[in-house]
Amino acid sequence: MNKFRTLRADEIDCRVSTVNAYGCSLLLYKDARCDQNILDETVGAMNWMRHHSRENANCIVSIWDEAKNQWIEKEDTGTESYTEKEKGLASDSFKRACFNWGIGRELYTAPHIWVKAGDVRLEDGNGGKKITKDHFSVTEIAYEGGNITALEIRNDSLKRIVYTYGETNGKVQDDQLTKDISTQPIGTDKISAITARASSIGVDLKVILYQYGLKSIGEMTEGQFLDCIQRLNAEERKKK
């Protein structure tokens, strides 16, 4: 029976997991269409099938084994989605059954993915909780022995790379051929401006450095500077 290949970067989805004032964490996913395509590609469209039971809660993915002259089955249980519950349940149980076959199992080896504030646009949601509407994508991924060894993630909303892990090729994206000014470091005038602004409203510079993952204000980029100024203005309004 053929071994399933690892997922390409364009077959992997990024979803926001948790959000707070310091940034957001991401999880890597595959969708059901990805599983279908890889099954078709590897064993042939006529050599696999799926069955659902318990009102789509369970899915069995069967693959024909020519050597044994029989169907080999693997089964798993899914969970409902928030929308289109019946369809979401069927899709989730199918994807989990495909994990049992090894399709996309390498995603379980992903590192903890944290995108710091300044590389993601944060908003206030219900109850004052932070949310983001930014979209992310995997631009590069590498494996060794079925484990993820390199990973690069792009914030599509900000049009720049915001996370790297391991040794990536550092490929330049089409819309990054001209380097975005938001990634350039700020000058001394803006360093002084941030320092003075924070002091005037009683915000500790150590808090700002922690929020953006910086060792000094001089490491702050133009994009982070604009985000920080907006945060300081919002903090000042709260105190009035």
XYZ file of C-alpha atoms in Angstrom:
240
model
C 0.000 0.000 0.000
C 1.373 3.449 -0.948
C 2.689 5.839 1.677
C 1.027 9.255 1.786
C 3.253 12.266 1.169
C 3.591 15.221 3.533
C 1.473 18.314 2.967
C 2.640 21.200 0.816
C 2.580 24.737 2.206
C -0.415 25.695 0.038
C -2.434 22.764 1.452
C -2.139 23.957 5.052
C -4.526 26.421 6.711
C -3.630 28.759 9.581
C -6.267 29.482 12.187
C -6.095 31.886 15.107
C -6.225 30.007 18.410
C -5.793 32.524 21.236
C -5.530 36.322 21.234
C -4.410 38.756 23.908
C -2.763 42.168 24.151
C 0.645 40.626 23.381
C -0.330 38.952 20.094
C -1.962 35.722 18.957
C -1.214 32.024 18.610
C -1.895 30.024 15.444
C -2.737 26.393 14.727
C -2.101 24.487 11.494
C -4.983 22.635 9.824
C -5.883 20.743 6.660
C -9.321 20.665 5.077
C -11.368 17.746 3.748
C -10.668 18.679 0.133
C -6.946 18.289 0.808
C -7.561 14.743 2.115
C -9.682 13.883 -0.921
C -7.034 15.147 -3.337
C -4.223 13.215 -1.652
C -6.289 10.014 -1.558
C -7.080 10.384 -5.277
C -3.448 11.155 -6.064
C -1.965 8.308 -4.021
C -4.341 5.347 -4.305
C -6.618 6.430 -7.153
C -10.147 7.809 -7.057
C -11.652 4.322 -7.517
C -9.627 2.702 -4.722
C -10.917 4.479 -1.627
C -14.307 5.200 -0.076
C -15.831 6.709 3.049
C -18.788 5.715 5.216
C -20.446 7.691 7.992
C -22.423 6.452 10.993
C -23.966 7.837 14.186
C -25.398 10.811 12.247
C -21.987 11.655 10.758
C -20.175 11.545 14.113
C -18.048 8.599 12.928
C -16.303 8.149 9.596
C -14.650 5.063 8.122
C -12.146 5.592 5.311
C -11.547 2.388 3.363
C -8.645 1.786 0.957
C -8.338 -1.191 -1.386
C -5.247 -3.321 -0.726
C -4.357 -5.226 -3.887
C -1.831 -7.452 -2.111
C -4.421 -8.644 0.413
C -7.298 -8.375 -2.061
C -9.503 -6.634 0.508
C -10.597 -3.278 1.860
C -8.614 -1.920 4.834
C -10.598 0.417 7.088
C -9.675 3.110 9.593
C -12.244 5.004 11.660
C -12.454 8.077 13.880
C -14.957 10.424 15.535
C -15.433 14.126 14.769
C -16.857 17.154 16.541
C -19.504 19.634 15.391
C -18.592 22.994 13.918
C -20.313 26.216 15.007
C -22.045 26.544 11.630
C -23.615 23.865 9.435
C -23.285 21.344 12.278
C -24.190 18.220 10.315
C -21.868 19.049 7.427
C -19.108 20.158 9.801
C -19.378 16.942 11.791
C -19.070 14.800 8.661
C -16.070 16.795 7.465
C -14.309 16.637 10.839
C -14.799 12.895 11.283
C -13.493 12.343 7.727
C -10.392 14.457 8.364
C -9.711 12.615 11.629
C -10.060 9.242 9.906
C -7.552 10.427 7.289
C -5.160 11.377 10.093
C -5.321 7.709 11.095
C -4.131 6.850 7.595
C -1.250 9.284 8.080
C -2.487 12.128 5.877
C -1.309 15.365 7.490
C -0.156 13.647 10.668
C 3.019 15.740 10.507
C 0.952 18.781 11.545
C 0.972 17.373 15.081
C 4.714 18.123 15.214
C 4.235 21.874 14.614
C 6.002 24.205 17.073
C 4.102 26.663 19.238
C 3.308 29.491 16.796
C 3.114 32.921 18.401
C 2.713 36.139 16.400
C 3.649 39.104 18.548
C 1.734 42.362 18.769
C 2.817 44.667 15.966
C 2.775 41.768 13.498
C -0.983 41.300 13.906
C -3.768 43.868 14.042
C -5.619 43.602 17.348
C -9.097 44.912 18.110
C -11.355 45.020 21.169
C -14.103 42.399 20.999
C -17.048 41.623 23.269
C -16.277 41.991 26.932
C -13.048 43.819 26.184
C -11.344 40.674 24.897
C -8.815 41.125 22.122
C -9.635 39.749 18.679
C -8.032 39.855 15.247
C -9.521 39.633 11.769
C -6.144 39.157 10.083
C -5.597 36.183 7.784
C -2.441 34.065 7.758
C -0.928 31.519 5.368
C 1.986 29.079 5.325
C 4.547 30.211 2.741
C 7.189 27.576 3.405
C 7.456 24.278 5.289
C 10.087 21.534 5.495
C 10.135 18.076 7.077
C 12.583 15.456 8.261
C 11.487 12.013 9.386
C 7.847 13.102 9.354
C 8.530 16.070 11.647
C 8.313 19.767 10.808
C 11.839 21.236 10.783
C 11.204 24.637 9.166
C 8.148 26.857 8.919
C 7.384 30.327 7.575
C 4.050 32.115 8.039
C 2.788 35.279 6.384
C 0.199 37.735 7.621
C -1.747 38.152 4.385
C -3.587 41.174 5.754
C -0.340 43.040 6.485
C 1.432 41.429 3.495
C 4.581 40.390 5.329
C 6.260 37.398 6.957
C 5.530 37.372 10.693
C 6.800 33.984 11.892
C 9.784 31.764 11.059
C 10.974 28.507 12.584
C 14.092 26.563 11.625
C 16.086 27.295 8.476
C 13.799 28.625 5.742
C 14.790 29.654 2.234
C 13.591 33.201 2.812
C 11.825 33.408 -0.533
C 10.674 36.921 -1.409
C 6.946 37.242 -2.015
C 5.730 39.115 -5.091
C 4.356 42.010 -3.071
C 7.560 42.212 -1.019
C 9.957 42.841 -3.899
C 9.879 46.442 -2.751
C 10.485 46.167 0.979
C 7.538 47.371 3.029
C 8.483 50.501 4.949
C 6.594 49.098 7.952
C 9.429 46.584 8.497
C 12.141 49.287 8.602
C 13.560 50.253 12.042
C 12.500 53.612 13.454
C 14.903 56.557 13.788
C 16.073 58.444 16.859
C 13.241 60.985 16.608
C 10.602 58.264 16.951
C 12.551 56.522 19.710
C 12.399 59.789 21.649
C 8.715 60.216 20.786
C 7.751 56.773 22.112
C 9.837 57.254 25.253
C 8.312 60.652 25.984
C 4.760 59.535 25.167
C 4.977 56.496 27.436
C 6.434 58.556 30.271
C 3.721 61.218 29.984
C 0.919 58.698 30.637
C 2.821 56.482 33.084
C 3.453 53.424 30.892
C 6.625 51.468 31.717
C 8.894 50.996 28.684
C 9.562 47.420 29.849
C 5.892 46.633 29.195
C 6.175 47.960 25.629
C 9.351 45.965 24.995
C 7.660 42.795 26.261
C 4.559 43.344 24.128
C 6.620 43.548 20.932
C 9.330 41.047 21.856
C 12.071 43.699 21.763
C 15.279 44.181 23.718
C 15.326 47.937 23.147
C 13.079 50.616 21.626
C 15.677 51.013 18.880
C 14.638 47.594 17.506
C 11.064 48.778 16.932
C 9.885 48.852 13.309
C 7.788 51.543 11.635
C 4.754 49.246 11.736
C 5.218 48.536 15.427
C 5.701 52.250 16.091
C 2.339 53.130 14.528
C 0.631 50.328 16.444
C 2.294 51.393 19.708
C 1.255 55.036 19.294
C -2.356 53.923 18.772
C -2.163 51.796 21.930
C -0.709 54.642 23.977
C -3.414 57.007 22.722
C -6.073 54.460 23.705
C -4.461 54.063 27.140
C -4.505 57.833 27.647
C -8.225 57.996 26.755
C -8.993 55.312 29.351
C -7.324 57.398 32.074
C -9.327 60.552 31.289
